[in-house]
Amino acid sequence: MLDRVLLAVADDNRRRMLRLVMDRELSSGEIAAHFAMTRPAVSQHLRVLADAGLVTVRRQGTWRYYGARPEGLATVRDLLREFWQGGLERLK
């Protein structure tokens, strides 16, 4: 799962999409309005984020709403914490 998360956040557009939905859910159309790419391309990026566990997807009729799932970044946080803690111990 860590690999999926890292690959998902490696792309600048996906990081921007995550920031957009950090505080509230947005429809895929609302997200697409912020990007100079086709809606299918936006949907593909959102699918990668969803598959990595970084966003939730809620369907309402024909609309899909996306919201951030911060706990999806826990594996990355834990990895970085390990590296950081090890670095601090080596400095002592």
Short mmCIF file of C-alpha atoms in Angstrom, two decimals:
data_model
loop_
_atom_site.label_atom_id
_atom_site.label_comp_id
_atom_site.label_asym_id
_atom_site.label_seq_id
_atom_site.Cartn_x
_atom_site.Cartn_y
_atom_site.Cartn_z
CA MET A 1 0.00 0.00 0.00
CA LEU A 2 2.88 2.36 0.74
CA ASP A 3 4.01 2.12 -2.89
CA ARG A 4 0.54 3.09 -4.15
CA VAL A 5 0.39 6.07 -1.83
CA LEU A 6 3.86 7.28 -2.81
CA LEU A 7 3.11 6.89 -6.52
CA ALA A 8 -0.18 8.72 -6.08
CA VAL A 9 1.35 11.73 -4.36
CA ALA A 10 4.36 11.80 -6.70
CA ASP A 11 2.23 13.59 -9.29
CA ASP A 12 1.78 17.35 -8.82
CA ASN A 13 -1.76 17.33 -10.24
CA ARG A 14 -2.87 14.68 -7.76
CA ARG A 15 -1.33 16.61 -4.87
CA ARG A 16 -3.26 19.68 -6.02
CA MET A 17 -6.46 17.61 -6.18
CA LEU A 18 -5.85 16.38 -2.64
CA ARG A 19 -5.44 19.95 -1.42
CA LEU A 20 -8.73 20.93 -3.10
CA VAL A 21 -10.71 18.29 -1.23
CA MET A 22 -8.88 18.60 2.07
CA ASP A 23 -11.59 20.65 3.80
CA ARG A 24 -14.73 19.65 1.93
CA GLU A 25 -16.11 17.28 -0.65
CA LEU A 26 -16.13 18.41 -4.27
CA SER A 27 -17.68 16.86 -7.33
CA SER A 28 -15.39 15.66 -10.08
CA GLY A 29 -16.65 18.56 -12.22
CA GLU A 30 -15.73 21.09 -9.54
CA ILE A 31 -12.28 19.55 -9.30
CA ALA A 32 -11.87 19.49 -13.09
CA ALA A 33 -12.62 23.23 -13.27
CA HIS A 34 -9.24 23.85 -11.59
CA PHE A 35 -7.21 21.98 -14.21
CA ALA A 36 -6.34 22.41 -17.87
CA MET A 37 -6.98 18.77 -18.73
CA THR A 38 -9.88 16.69 -19.95
CA ARG A 39 -12.47 15.38 -17.51
CA PRO A 40 -11.46 11.78 -18.30
CA ALA A 41 -7.88 12.69 -17.33
CA VAL A 42 -9.12 14.22 -14.06
CA SER A 43 -11.19 11.09 -13.41
CA GLN A 44 -8.11 8.93 -14.00
CA HIS A 45 -6.13 10.94 -11.45
CA LEU A 46 -8.99 10.72 -8.95
CA ARG A 47 -9.16 6.96 -9.47
CA VAL A 48 -5.45 6.68 -8.63
CA LEU A 49 -6.03 8.68 -5.43
CA ALA A 50 -9.01 6.52 -4.51
CA ASP A 51 -7.13 3.27 -5.20
CA ALA A 52 -4.34 4.49 -2.92
CA GLY A 53 -6.86 5.17 -0.14
CA LEU A 54 -6.26 8.92 -0.17
CA VAL A 55 -9.78 10.04 -1.08
CA THR A 56 -13.29 8.83 -0.44
CA VAL A 57 -15.82 8.63 -3.25
CA ARG A 58 -19.51 9.22 -2.61
CA ARG A 59 -22.04 8.75 -5.36
CA GLN A 60 -25.18 10.82 -5.46
CA GLY A 61 -27.21 10.09 -8.55
CA THR A 62 -24.87 10.47 -11.50
CA TRP A 63 -22.47 12.69 -9.53
CA ARG A 64 -19.34 11.56 -7.70
CA TYR A 65 -18.07 13.55 -4.76
CA TYR A 66 -14.51 13.27 -3.52
CA GLY A 67 -13.20 14.01 -0.05
CA ALA A 68 -9.75 13.72 1.48
CA ARG A 69 -8.93 10.72 3.59
CA PRO A 70 -5.92 11.98 5.60
CA GLU A 71 -5.45 8.63 7.35
CA GLY A 72 -4.44 7.30 3.93
CA LEU A 73 -1.15 9.16 4.38
CA ALA A 74 -0.43 7.41 7.69
CA THR A 75 1.93 4.90 6.09
CA VAL A 76 4.02 7.71 4.60
CA ARG A 77 3.99 9.61 7.90
CA ASP A 78 5.16 6.49 9.74
CA LEU A 79 7.94 5.88 7.23
CA LEU A 80 9.17 9.46 7.48
CA ARG A 81 8.96 9.32 11.26
CA GLU A 82 11.21 6.22 11.24
CA PHE A 83 13.79 7.98 9.05
CA TRP A 84 13.61 11.17 11.08
CA GLN A 85 13.88 9.37 14.42
CA GLY A 86 16.84 7.32 13.18
CA GLY A 87 18.55 10.48 12.00
CA LEU A 88 18.11 12.17 15.37
CA GLU A 89 19.50 9.16 17.21
CA ARG A 90 22.58 9.11 14.93
CA LEU A 91 23.20 12.80 15.69
CA LYS A 92 23.31 12.09 19.42
#
